[in-house]
Amino acid sequence: MDLHTPLVEFPGVGPARAKALAKLGLNTAGDLLEYFPRDYEDRRQIYDISEAPEGIPVCISALVAAPATTARIRKGLSISKCRIAGDFGTAEVTFFNQDYVRQALTVGQEYIFYGKVERFGSKRQMTNPAFERADKPRFTGRIMPVYPLTAGVSNNLLAGLALRAVEECAALVEDYLPPQVRQEHSLCTAEYSRCHVHFPGDEEALALARRRVVFEELFTLSCGMAFLRSRRGDVAGQPFPRADMGEFLALLPFAPTNAQRRAMEELAADLTGERPMNRLIQGDVGSGKTAVAAYAAWLAHRGGFQTAMMAPTEILARQHYETLTKLLAPAGIRVGLLTGSLKAAQKRAAHAALASGEVDLMVGTHALLSAGVEWANLGLVITDEQHRFGVGQRSALTSKAEKPPHVLVMSATPIPRTLALLIYGDLDVTIIDELPPGRTPIETYLIHENKRERMNNFVRKQVAEDHQVYVICPAVEEGEGSELKAVTAFARELAQKTFPDLRVAFVHGKLKSADKDQVMAAFAAGEVDVLVSTTVVEVGVDVPNASLMVIENADRFGLSQLHQLRGRVGRGQWQSYCILLSDNDAPETRERLKYFCQTTDGFKIAEKDLELRGPGDFFGQRQHGLPTLRSADLAGDTRVLKEAQQAAQELLATDPDLSAYPQLMARVRRLFSQEGDIFN
Ligand code: ADP
Ligand code: MG
C-alpha cells in the first residue's frame, strides 16, 4: 500500500462506501492522512465494571459470561442481551437491532466495551456499546479521533481506515517543508505529525502533531499569497491619465469624509501608475465605499476605459446600478446592468454594448464572468463584498483584458490586522475607518427568553412607526430535538400566532434565487413588516427603513458575523436597535455577547473574535475567497499563524520563485487548485 492506493482496495470498502467517502474528498490512502479529526475522545482509561463512573461514555473490560440471546419484539425491532463479568462485578449489555452480536460475542472471551454504564437498583447495564476484543484493541484504550462525517460514513469506519493508512503510509508522507524552516520553528517530522494527529500517544504528542499540520498549511497558504503578490510586480498595466478630483467631488451630494478622501487619493496614485492596481478597500458597513468606487470608475472613463463592477447578488447589483447611474450619468458616463435574470435579448444587447464600447460602466453579477462577454476596452474591475468571490474568480475577470486591468475589491468584513496580510496577501489594503457624520449608533441589548413578550411589543411599536424588522434564526428547518429557532417554522408561528396583524415573510439560502430576490425586493419596497431570515441577509442589502434586528440563539453566531448582521440596520437617519436573544449563561458566552453590545467598531470586534475563538472562524467559513483549509478546525493558535507567515516571507525573499523547493510549490498549487490554475 502507498499514498496513492485507492480506498476501494481497503478491506470493508465497496463501491458504495467509496462513493460516500469521495464526498468527503477521500479517494486514496494519502487523502485519509490529510483528513484531520475535528475532535478527540479520551478512551485511555479502562475500568472494571464495579468502578466505572456512571452516565458518561467509558471503556469497560469484561468477559462474556453467557451466550447472547435475541428476542424479536415486533417487526423491525429485536433485542439482544448478554451478561458480562468483570473482576468485581457484572452487568447486562443490551443491543437493539444488532442480531450479529450473537455470533460476534464469544463466551469466555475478554472484550472492551465502550459506552455509558447505567444503574437500575443494584443492576448495572450498558446499551448499544461499541466493543472489540481486548487482545487486539483498536478503538479503545487510546485517544480516539472524531472526524467530520457524511451520510454512509461512520466515525468507526473512518477511524479504522485512518488507522490502517497511518500504519502503512505515514512514513511515506513527503516532508516538503524546507529543513531550515522545520528546525527554526521546532516542528516535528511529517511522519510523526500524521501518526499523532490521528492517533495521539498523549496530549503532548497531539500538541506537537497539531502544531506541525497547522503550521504546514498556513505556511503553504502564506507562500501562495505572497507568491501571487510578488509576481504582480513585473507586469505592465494601463495607466489612466491624471484628473482633477474636484470635478468628481462636485458630482457627490455630500462632502467626502477624510477617510474617503484619503482612499480616493490612494486610488488615484495607483490608477495613474505603471503597474496594475490590486487594492482592497476595507470599510465598515455604511462607511461610504460606493462613492470611492465611483471615483475609480470616473477616472477610468476619463482615460477612455471601461469599468466592470461585480456584486455578489442580483439585488446588490441593481442597487449599485441605480446609485451609480444617478451619480455618474451627469458626467456623461453610460452605466449598464448585466445579471443572470435578464432576458436573452437583453443580455445580447448588453453584450453588444460592451463589445462596441457603448457602455462605460457595466454593473452586474457573476454573469459578467460568463463566456460570451467581450469588452471593448476594459481598464478597471471592481468587486463588491469581495469575500464572496474566490481568488480564482477575481483572476477570471482580469483575464478578459489584453493588458491586466486595475483591480479594486471592496469588503465590509473587518479582518483583524494579523490576518489581513494572509487573507488579502495578494492585495494592497486601504482602510476606511470613519463613518459619515450624523449617524446614530445602533443600540444593542442582550436579553433572556423571559423578556420575549416585551420584545414582541417593541417589534409592534417599530412597525407602528412604519419601520421594518429583521428576525435572524440560526437554522433553516427544524432539526430533530433541536432547540434552535428555524426560519420556516418560526416564520409560520410569527405570522399565525404572534403577529397575525403584521406582514411576515421569510427567506433563506435554500430558496431558489429568483424567490429569494422576490422576497428581498418586497421587503426593500416596504411591503413586508417582519422578515424572518437566516444569515443570507448578511450581504450588503440596503433597506434604510429597517430599524430593528432581532437575533435568535445569538450565542450560535461568531462576533464578526453578528456585526455583519447588525450592519443591516442603522442605515437611515432614525435610531436603530439590535436585540440578541440567548439563554446560554456560560460565562464566556455572556462576556462575548456583552462585549458585542458595548462595541460598534468592526475592527475591534474582529480582534476580539480572533482572541476568543482563534482564526478557525475566519478561515472556516470560506468567506474570504481563500482555499478551504483542512486544519481550520485545529488552527486555534494565532502565534503559529504569525510564525508561518514570517517563515513564508523569509523564504520567498531568498527564493521568489520557490525554484529550490519544487515539492513546496506543488503543495501551493494543490492548495489553490479549487481556484483554477492561477499560478501560470
Ligand atoms: P458601504 O460602505 O456600506 O458600501 P455606502 O457606500 O452604501 O456604504 O454608503 C452608505 C450611505 O452613506 C449611502 O446612503 C451614501 O449615500 C451615504 N454616504 C456615503 N458617504 C457619505 C458622506 N461622506 N457623507 C454623507 N453621506 C455619505
Ligand atoms: Mg456597499
XYZ file of C-alpha atoms and ligand atoms in Angstrom:
708
model
C 0.000 0.000 0.000
C 1.192 3.518 -0.736
C -0.263 7.031 -0.604
C -1.984 6.533 -3.951
C -3.743 3.297 -3.048
C -7.452 3.843 -3.740
C -9.793 3.393 -0.799
C -11.804 0.706 -2.639
C -8.797 -1.533 -2.105
C -9.158 -1.219 1.667
C -10.902 -4.154 3.334
C -14.525 -3.339 4.065
C -14.800 -0.611 1.412
C -17.046 -1.460 -1.533
C -18.164 0.841 -4.334
C -20.992 2.401 -2.260
C -18.755 3.286 0.667
C -16.050 4.510 -1.673
C -18.587 6.856 -3.196
C -19.658 8.160 0.200
C -16.015 8.657 1.157
C -15.367 10.518 -2.077
C -17.978 13.055 -0.973
C -15.600 13.951 1.828
C -12.806 14.312 -0.694
C -11.348 10.973 0.327
C -10.170 8.803 -2.566
C -6.758 7.477 -1.598
C -4.779 6.435 1.452
C -2.922 9.738 1.213
C -6.211 11.668 1.389
C -7.030 9.896 4.646
C -3.795 11.061 6.215
C -4.637 14.664 5.339
C -8.203 14.413 6.641
C -7.822 15.687 10.157
C -10.042 14.922 13.159
C -12.237 17.733 14.372
C -12.087 16.488 17.944
C -10.886 13.628 20.153
C -12.356 11.258 22.721
C -10.163 10.200 25.573
C -10.667 6.421 25.859
C -7.394 5.664 27.585
C -8.791 4.689 30.948
C -10.174 1.137 31.068
C -12.397 0.334 34.060
C -13.671 -2.712 35.818
C -17.470 -2.710 35.878
C -17.518 -2.127 39.600
C -15.505 1.091 39.364
C -16.822 2.655 36.183
C -18.305 6.118 36.545
C -21.958 6.152 35.517
C -23.680 8.218 32.862
C -20.637 9.149 30.762
C -19.065 7.097 27.960
C -16.255 4.885 29.331
C -14.290 1.775 28.424
C -15.096 -1.374 30.408
C -13.059 -4.536 30.302
C -15.117 -7.707 30.874
C -15.651 -11.326 29.845
C -18.773 -12.535 28.133
C -20.394 -14.692 30.820
C -23.239 -16.300 28.899
C -24.258 -16.508 25.225
C -26.248 -13.563 23.880
C -29.932 -14.221 23.255
C -32.075 -12.396 20.752
C -35.786 -11.696 21.084
C -37.928 -10.359 18.261
C -40.205 -7.790 19.907
C -42.118 -6.781 16.810
C -41.470 -6.178 13.139
C -38.338 -4.085 12.832
C -37.315 -4.407 16.464
C -35.169 -7.084 18.004
C -33.311 -7.014 21.290
C -30.166 -8.987 22.016
C -28.949 -9.344 25.571
C -25.885 -10.776 27.169
C -24.254 -10.855 30.581
C -20.723 -9.689 31.069
C -18.468 -10.157 34.072
C -15.532 -8.123 35.273
C -13.223 -8.834 38.175
C -15.577 -7.384 40.759
C -18.990 -7.119 39.209
C -21.345 -7.986 36.389
C -23.580 -6.105 34.015
C -26.169 -6.720 31.355
C -25.483 -5.460 27.847
C -28.423 -4.726 25.547
C -28.290 -4.256 21.793
C -31.138 -3.032 19.605
C -31.367 -4.488 16.097
C -27.855 -5.857 16.166
C -28.515 -9.582 15.879
C -24.969 -10.183 14.685
C -23.681 -9.764 18.256
C -24.818 -13.314 18.958
C -22.042 -14.552 16.684
C -19.642 -11.725 17.409
C -19.504 -12.208 21.178
C -17.804 -15.434 22.318
C -18.399 -16.767 25.805
C -15.283 -16.646 27.979
C -13.544 -14.146 25.734
C -12.487 -10.753 27.119
C -13.773 -7.629 25.376
C -13.602 -3.907 25.860
C -16.999 -2.247 25.746
C -17.293 1.481 25.128
C -20.488 3.203 26.198
C -22.427 4.547 29.166
C -22.937 2.443 32.276
C -26.318 2.962 33.917
C -27.569 1.560 37.154
C -31.075 0.256 37.820
C -31.311 -0.594 41.510
C -28.353 -2.857 42.132
C -28.048 -3.849 38.460
C -25.651 -2.260 36.005
C -26.465 -2.040 32.342
C -24.973 -0.846 29.050
C -26.998 -0.137 25.910
C -25.580 -0.436 22.386
C -21.938 -0.166 23.413
C -19.166 -0.399 20.830
C -16.945 -3.378 21.567
C -13.809 -5.146 20.421
C -11.624 -7.998 21.615
C -9.347 -6.991 24.459
C -6.331 -8.722 22.945
C -6.366 -6.579 19.801
C -7.768 -3.176 20.780
C -8.007 -0.555 18.027
C -10.559 1.930 19.202
C -10.263 1.581 22.948
C -7.533 2.270 25.442
C -6.362 5.251 23.425
C -7.276 8.756 22.403
C -9.797 8.298 19.586
C -10.105 10.738 16.699
C -13.536 12.174 15.909
C -13.856 13.021 12.220
C -16.262 15.228 10.276
C -18.721 12.747 8.727
C -21.291 12.405 5.999
C -24.172 10.003 5.297
C -22.910 6.442 4.918
C -19.609 7.113 6.681
C -19.426 6.364 10.395
C -16.678 7.521 12.678
C -15.613 3.933 13.305
C -15.294 3.308 9.591
C -13.164 6.403 9.132
C -11.076 5.742 12.207
C -10.453 2.164 11.045
C -9.347 3.323 7.600
C -7.235 6.099 9.067
C -5.546 3.676 11.421
C -4.584 1.436 8.546
C -3.390 4.346 6.453
C -1.315 5.654 9.356
C 0.241 2.235 9.999
C 1.080 1.581 6.380
C 1.793 5.002 4.894
C 2.610 7.669 7.478
C 6.302 7.128 6.768
C 5.699 7.863 3.086
C 4.291 11.377 3.582
C 6.750 13.733 1.974
C 8.354 16.292 4.216
C 8.038 19.245 1.910
C 8.877 21.903 4.480
C 12.370 23.262 3.899
C 14.611 21.710 6.597
C 15.773 25.087 7.915
C 12.140 26.126 8.454
C 11.432 22.915 10.316
C 14.434 23.423 12.563
C 13.922 27.090 13.216
C 10.309 26.603 14.251
C 10.855 23.380 16.205
C 8.416 21.330 14.163
C 8.135 17.556 14.315
C 8.510 15.422 11.194
C 5.693 14.882 8.717
C 5.506 11.225 9.729
C 5.213 11.967 13.442
C 2.572 14.606 12.805
C 0.381 12.274 10.710
C 0.609 9.467 13.271
C -0.201 11.586 16.267
C -2.741 13.950 14.783
C -4.884 10.887 14.034
C -3.973 8.644 16.969
C -2.198 10.749 19.572
C 0.001 8.947 22.090
C -0.846 11.583 24.672
C -1.702 15.280 24.950
C 1.836 16.381 24.362
C 2.206 14.314 21.211
C -1.073 15.709 19.971
C 0.024 19.297 20.575
C 3.253 18.697 18.645
C 1.489 16.991 15.759
C -1.184 19.604 15.565
C 1.268 22.457 15.573
C 3.019 20.914 12.626
C -0.078 20.335 10.458
C -1.419 23.800 11.187
C 1.936 25.383 10.504
C 2.301 23.397 7.290
C -0.976 24.548 5.909
C -0.713 28.174 6.959
C 2.831 28.265 5.639
C 1.709 26.879 2.283
C -1.129 29.361 2.124
C 1.182 32.240 3.037
C 3.632 31.182 0.348
C 0.828 31.084 -2.219
C -0.482 34.518 -1.330
C 2.982 36.072 -1.134
C 3.815 34.429 -4.437
C 0.761 35.921 -6.133
C 1.671 39.293 -4.729
C 5.338 39.276 -5.712
C 4.608 38.050 -9.215
C 2.376 41.051 -9.884
C 5.327 43.404 -9.674
C 6.685 42.782 -13.138
C 3.602 43.178 -15.349
C 2.882 46.424 -17.146
C -0.591 47.879 -16.665
C -2.563 50.586 -18.404
C -2.083 53.861 -16.576
C -5.049 56.248 -16.527
C -4.355 59.955 -17.110
C -4.459 62.235 -14.081
C -7.622 64.245 -13.476
C -8.838 66.953 -11.101
C -10.564 65.251 -8.151
C -12.598 68.406 -7.545
C -14.599 67.716 -10.695
C -15.646 64.353 -9.321
C -16.396 65.700 -5.846
C -18.789 68.189 -7.423
C -20.915 65.236 -8.525
C -21.341 63.948 -4.942
C -24.393 65.084 -2.963
C -22.200 65.254 0.164
C -18.692 66.216 1.214
C -16.442 63.166 1.498
C -15.150 62.115 4.888
C -11.414 62.397 5.462
C -11.112 58.626 5.183
C -12.935 58.607 1.845
C -10.712 61.384 0.544
C -7.581 59.511 1.612
C -8.841 56.361 -0.105
C -9.514 58.295 -3.299
C -6.019 59.733 -3.257
C -4.508 56.288 -2.873
C -6.628 55.007 -5.731
C -5.618 57.898 -7.972
C -1.945 57.215 -7.272
C -2.374 53.522 -8.146
C -4.534 54.077 -11.198
C -2.217 56.596 -12.802
C 0.801 54.352 -12.139
C 2.549 51.911 -14.470
C 1.683 48.742 -12.545
C -1.827 47.355 -12.438
C -3.575 48.245 -9.202
C -4.599 45.423 -6.862
C -6.172 47.161 -3.947
C -8.647 46.207 -1.277
C -10.788 48.829 0.387
C -11.938 47.620 3.747
C -14.559 49.733 5.406
C -17.321 49.000 7.831
C -20.862 48.886 6.516
C -22.077 52.378 5.743
C -18.608 53.889 5.576
C -19.269 55.048 2.013
C -17.291 52.686 -0.166
C -19.606 53.145 -3.152
C -18.592 56.768 -3.651
C -14.937 55.758 -3.607
C -15.588 53.048 -6.198
C -17.473 55.585 -8.297
C -14.402 57.800 -8.258
C -12.274 54.971 -9.659
C -14.844 54.342 -12.424
C -14.902 58.059 -13.165
C -11.100 58.088 -13.547
C -11.280 55.072 -15.866
C -13.865 56.824 -18.018
C -11.646 59.902 -18.176
C -8.910 57.710 -19.583
C -11.255 56.139 -22.124
C -11.504 52.805 -20.314
C -14.458 50.639 -19.356
C -15.172 49.501 -15.817
C -16.730 46.230 -14.643
C -18.381 46.308 -11.256
C -19.323 42.925 -9.850
C -21.679 42.367 -6.931
C -22.475 39.009 -5.295
C -26.274 39.188 -5.700
C -28.832 40.497 -8.183
C -30.278 42.877 -5.641
C -26.969 44.435 -4.806
C -26.124 44.760 -8.489
C -29.400 46.536 -9.125
C -28.883 48.834 -6.136
C -25.418 49.778 -7.353
C -26.726 50.282 -10.849
C -29.294 52.780 -9.618
C -26.939 54.645 -7.269
C -24.151 54.869 -9.819
C -26.423 55.921 -12.666
C -27.717 58.800 -10.574
C -24.219 59.817 -9.577
C -22.301 59.375 -12.815
C -24.799 59.929 -15.652
C -24.480 63.728 -15.215
C -20.779 63.316 -16.058
C -21.693 61.584 -19.313
C -20.890 58.097 -18.076
C -23.108 55.401 -19.572
C -23.970 52.798 -16.941
C -25.346 49.351 -17.837
C -26.689 46.353 -15.913
C -25.907 42.729 -16.710
C -27.316 39.989 -14.488
C -28.358 36.378 -14.878
C -32.062 37.189 -14.745
C -32.056 39.385 -17.859
C -33.950 38.014 -20.862
C -31.790 36.528 -23.610
C -32.413 39.504 -25.892
C -31.487 41.980 -23.167
C -28.322 40.029 -22.471
C -27.395 40.085 -26.128
C -27.927 43.832 -26.213
C -25.784 44.307 -23.103
C -23.026 42.160 -24.605
C -23.141 44.122 -27.844
C -22.959 47.430 -25.985
C -19.902 46.231 -24.083
C -18.129 44.968 -27.173
C -18.754 48.185 -29.102
C -17.846 50.408 -26.168
C -21.305 51.975 -25.846
C -21.300 51.230 -22.132
C -18.657 52.763 -19.873
C -19.530 51.123 -16.573
C -21.183 47.710 -16.505
C -22.621 46.682 -13.166
C -23.516 43.026 -12.720
C -23.278 39.681 -11.005
C -21.314 36.567 -11.910
C -22.910 36.996 -15.341
C -20.078 39.436 -16.058
C -17.728 36.462 -15.973
C -19.652 34.338 -18.454
C -18.057 33.174 -21.647
C -19.726 35.394 -24.248
C -18.774 38.693 -22.617
C -16.261 40.723 -24.648
C -15.091 44.168 -23.654
C -14.043 46.988 -25.978
C -11.508 48.395 -23.554
C -11.709 47.016 -20.031
C -9.456 49.006 -17.729
C -10.838 48.522 -14.222
C -12.513 45.687 -12.379
C -14.326 46.441 -9.127
C -15.753 43.659 -6.972
C -18.011 44.489 -4.066
C -18.274 42.390 -0.922
C -15.189 40.620 -2.089
C -15.380 37.801 0.400
C -17.982 36.056 -1.708
C -15.614 35.727 -4.621
C -12.640 33.420 -4.722
C -9.148 34.432 -5.678
C -9.673 32.456 -8.874
C -12.857 34.280 -9.838
C -11.095 37.554 -9.391
C -8.447 36.498 -11.844
C -11.031 35.122 -14.308
C -12.376 38.620 -14.779
C -8.969 40.229 -15.081
C -8.029 37.830 -17.864
C -10.752 39.445 -20.001
C -8.485 42.373 -20.888
C -5.430 42.460 -23.161
C -3.281 44.089 -20.554
C -4.167 43.316 -16.949
C -6.764 45.805 -15.756
C -6.645 47.573 -12.432
C -8.457 45.689 -9.707
C -10.334 47.195 -6.791
C -12.040 44.982 -4.255
C -14.320 46.291 -1.559
C -15.127 44.453 1.619
C -17.240 45.290 4.617
C -15.839 42.398 6.621
C -13.330 43.737 9.070
C -10.398 41.366 9.333
C -8.019 41.535 12.289
C -4.760 43.066 11.256
C -2.862 39.864 11.998
C -4.962 38.020 9.454
C -5.342 40.720 6.830
C -1.933 40.123 5.302
C -2.658 36.439 4.918
C -6.232 36.628 3.784
C -5.614 39.540 1.451
C -1.961 38.700 0.974
C -2.089 39.405 -2.748
C -3.644 42.855 -2.329
C -2.663 46.276 -1.038
C -5.060 47.403 1.649
C -6.792 50.741 2.266
C -8.900 51.051 5.371
C -11.842 53.459 5.655
C -12.105 53.824 9.407
C -14.610 56.651 9.658
C -18.366 56.837 9.203
C -20.100 59.780 7.536
C -21.269 62.311 10.131
C -24.733 62.297 11.676
C -25.154 58.539 12.140
C -26.805 57.433 15.366
C -25.066 54.374 16.794
C -27.223 51.252 16.933
C -28.364 50.358 20.454
C -27.739 46.689 21.199
C -29.292 44.638 24.016
C -28.835 41.100 25.246
C -31.995 39.558 26.708
C -33.260 36.243 28.045
C -36.190 34.285 26.708
C -38.377 35.519 29.589
C -38.379 39.017 28.059
C -39.753 37.812 24.730
C -43.221 39.215 25.416
C -41.796 42.674 25.985
C -39.662 42.386 22.928
C -42.667 41.450 20.797
C -44.334 44.647 21.957
C -41.263 46.537 20.888
C -41.446 44.899 17.447
C -45.060 46.088 17.167
C -44.059 49.575 18.183
C -41.387 49.781 15.491
C -43.834 48.590 12.861
C -46.469 51.052 14.119
C -43.905 53.766 13.486
C -43.665 52.498 9.886
C -40.349 50.776 10.334
C -39.349 47.244 9.431
C -37.834 44.411 11.386
C -35.411 41.580 10.668
C -35.574 38.353 12.694
C -32.495 36.164 12.222
C -32.566 32.430 13.000
C -29.585 30.077 13.014
C -31.319 27.210 11.177
C -33.483 26.768 8.079
C -35.570 23.775 9.063
C -36.295 22.286 12.420
C -33.865 19.544 13.254
C -34.979 16.696 15.494
C -34.723 17.665 19.138
C -33.029 20.895 18.153
C -33.617 23.926 20.293
C -32.522 26.238 17.523
C -35.071 28.555 16.001
C -35.671 27.557 12.405
C -36.747 30.051 9.751
C -39.665 28.218 8.162
C -41.380 27.064 11.356
C -40.720 30.265 13.272
C -41.982 32.453 10.434
C -45.218 30.442 10.440
C -45.574 30.859 14.190
C -44.955 34.602 13.993
C -47.388 35.036 11.109
C -50.182 32.942 12.645
C -49.879 33.443 16.389
C -47.606 36.271 17.433
C -48.157 38.885 14.742
C -51.275 37.871 12.775
C -51.854 41.564 12.061
C -48.401 42.152 10.562
C -46.974 41.199 7.196
C -44.424 38.443 7.848
C -42.225 36.854 5.165
C -39.216 34.611 5.191
C -36.082 33.991 3.181
C -33.204 31.519 3.402
C -30.380 30.177 1.310
C -32.225 27.048 0.185
C -34.848 29.031 -1.705
C -34.420 29.453 -5.439
C -32.535 32.626 -6.122
C -35.473 34.170 -8.000
C -37.755 33.529 -4.984
C -35.163 34.941 -2.637
C -34.814 38.069 -4.731
C -38.564 38.485 -4.861
C -38.915 38.406 -1.069
C -35.951 40.750 -0.595
C -37.384 43.135 -3.178
C -40.753 43.121 -1.379
C -39.004 43.882 1.903
C -36.978 46.665 0.292
C -40.207 48.116 -1.131
C -41.783 48.204 2.339
C -44.354 45.505 1.555
C -43.159 43.288 4.395
C -43.033 44.307 8.076
C -41.123 41.422 9.582
C -38.583 39.447 7.587
C -37.512 36.133 9.124
C -34.219 35.013 7.672
C -31.018 33.060 8.018
C -27.737 34.858 7.626
C -28.395 35.283 3.905
C -29.255 38.915 4.654
C -25.710 39.356 5.842
C -24.502 40.522 2.461
C -24.857 44.232 1.779
C -28.599 44.661 1.197
C -29.650 48.225 1.871
C -33.089 48.762 3.417
C -32.727 52.042 5.319
C -36.254 51.799 6.702
C -35.393 48.701 8.755
C -34.777 49.848 12.312
C -34.711 46.671 14.387
C -32.811 43.433 14.122
C -33.694 40.521 16.387
C -31.151 37.691 16.525
C -32.445 34.378 17.904
C -29.976 31.953 19.572
C -27.426 34.739 19.344
C -24.780 32.610 21.086
C -24.669 30.478 17.924
C -23.056 33.217 15.893
C -19.488 34.458 15.859
C -18.924 38.090 16.810
C -17.877 39.096 13.321
C -20.968 37.501 11.904
C -23.179 39.293 14.442
C -21.516 42.507 13.404
C -22.277 41.862 9.738
C -25.881 41.134 10.625
C -26.251 44.216 12.770
C -24.965 46.287 9.872
C -28.265 45.661 8.059
C -29.976 48.195 10.345
C -28.961 51.712 11.264
C -28.810 52.752 7.625
C -31.397 55.513 7.885
C -31.467 58.692 9.963
C -33.577 57.179 12.773
C -32.468 55.324 15.898
C -31.950 51.630 15.247
C -31.784 48.641 17.584
C -30.352 45.159 17.719
C -31.697 42.625 20.213
C -29.808 39.429 20.960
C -31.809 36.564 22.446
C -29.889 33.928 24.315
C -30.499 31.738 27.322
C -26.958 30.458 27.245
C -25.486 31.577 30.562
C -21.984 30.185 30.160
C -19.688 32.975 31.367
C -17.573 33.070 28.162
C -20.726 33.377 26.082
C -22.115 36.170 28.237
C -18.811 38.003 28.090
C -18.647 37.687 24.320
C -22.193 38.905 23.738
C -21.880 41.738 26.241
C -18.717 42.898 24.528
C -20.695 42.998 21.314
C -23.436 45.110 22.921
C -20.880 47.686 24.011
C -18.809 47.865 20.843
C -19.683 49.165 17.408
C -16.201 49.238 15.840
C -15.981 46.275 13.461
C -12.198 46.011 13.707
C -12.260 45.816 17.482
C -14.958 43.159 17.263
C -12.929 41.149 14.775
C -9.852 41.309 17.027
C -11.928 40.103 19.945
C -13.348 37.286 17.851
C -9.847 36.199 16.943
C -8.744 36.365 20.553
C -11.715 34.362 21.840
C -12.230 31.789 19.107
C -8.973 31.654 17.197
C -8.553 32.126 13.461
C -10.545 28.988 12.559
C -13.720 31.018 12.134
C -12.127 33.398 9.708
C -10.825 30.522 7.592
C -13.608 28.062 8.194
C -16.499 29.955 6.711
C -14.864 30.234 3.314
C -15.955 33.825 3.401
C -12.849 35.382 2.134
C -12.315 33.554 -1.102
C -9.449 31.608 0.389
C -8.886 27.951 -0.325
C -10.502 25.695 2.263
C -8.060 24.752 4.989
C -8.102 21.171 6.193
C -6.653 22.141 9.518
C -9.021 25.098 10.001
C -10.654 23.411 12.972
C -7.291 22.913 14.552
C -5.992 26.389 13.902
C -6.515 27.648 17.406
C -3.261 29.443 17.847
C -2.586 32.851 16.380
C 1.094 32.532 17.198
C 1.516 29.666 14.750
C -0.087 31.857 12.136
C 2.398 34.665 12.688
C 5.338 32.271 12.625
C 4.149 30.601 9.425
C 3.685 33.956 7.749
C 7.076 35.176 8.718
C 8.732 31.969 7.602
C 6.989 32.232 4.215
C 8.115 35.808 3.753
C 11.688 34.971 4.635
C 11.772 32.046 2.263
C 10.273 33.979 -0.637
C 12.716 36.811 -0.038
C 15.601 34.419 -0.730
C 13.855 32.407 -3.465
C 10.960 34.349 -5.024
C 10.057 31.556 -7.483
C 10.446 28.765 -4.922
C 12.623 27.167 -7.587
C 14.690 25.318 -4.994
C 11.524 23.896 -3.420
C 9.529 22.110 -6.111
C 7.648 19.975 -3.578
C 6.525 23.067 -1.698
C 5.459 24.731 -4.947
C 3.461 21.623 -5.838
C 1.694 21.858 -2.473
C 0.926 25.537 -3.053
C -0.622 24.688 -6.406
C -2.608 21.875 -4.895
C -3.967 24.043 -2.087
C -5.176 26.608 -4.595
C -6.311 24.030 -7.159
C -10.017 24.584 -6.476
C -9.470 28.168 -7.618
C -8.389 27.100 -11.108
C -4.811 27.368 -12.208
C -3.888 30.846 -11.064
C -0.144 30.427 -10.833
C 0.549 30.315 -14.548
P -20.891 50.956 2.186
O -19.506 51.331 2.575
O -21.554 50.108 3.191
O -20.965 50.426 0.781
P -22.404 53.089 1.034
O -21.435 53.488 0.012
O -23.586 52.295 0.596
O -21.675 52.334 2.215
O -22.871 54.380 1.816
C -23.844 54.330 2.821
C -24.698 55.570 2.794
O -23.942 56.705 3.231
C -25.209 55.902 1.419
O -26.544 56.285 1.554
C -24.332 57.067 0.971
O -25.006 57.928 0.101
C -24.013 57.755 2.289
N -22.715 58.442 2.314
C -21.553 57.971 1.838
N -20.565 58.853 2.047
C -21.100 59.909 2.694
C -20.576 61.162 3.205
N -19.297 61.463 3.091
N -21.438 61.984 3.808
C -22.738 61.658 3.954
N -23.288 60.523 3.490
C -22.491 59.650 2.872
Mg -21.703 48.699 -0.100
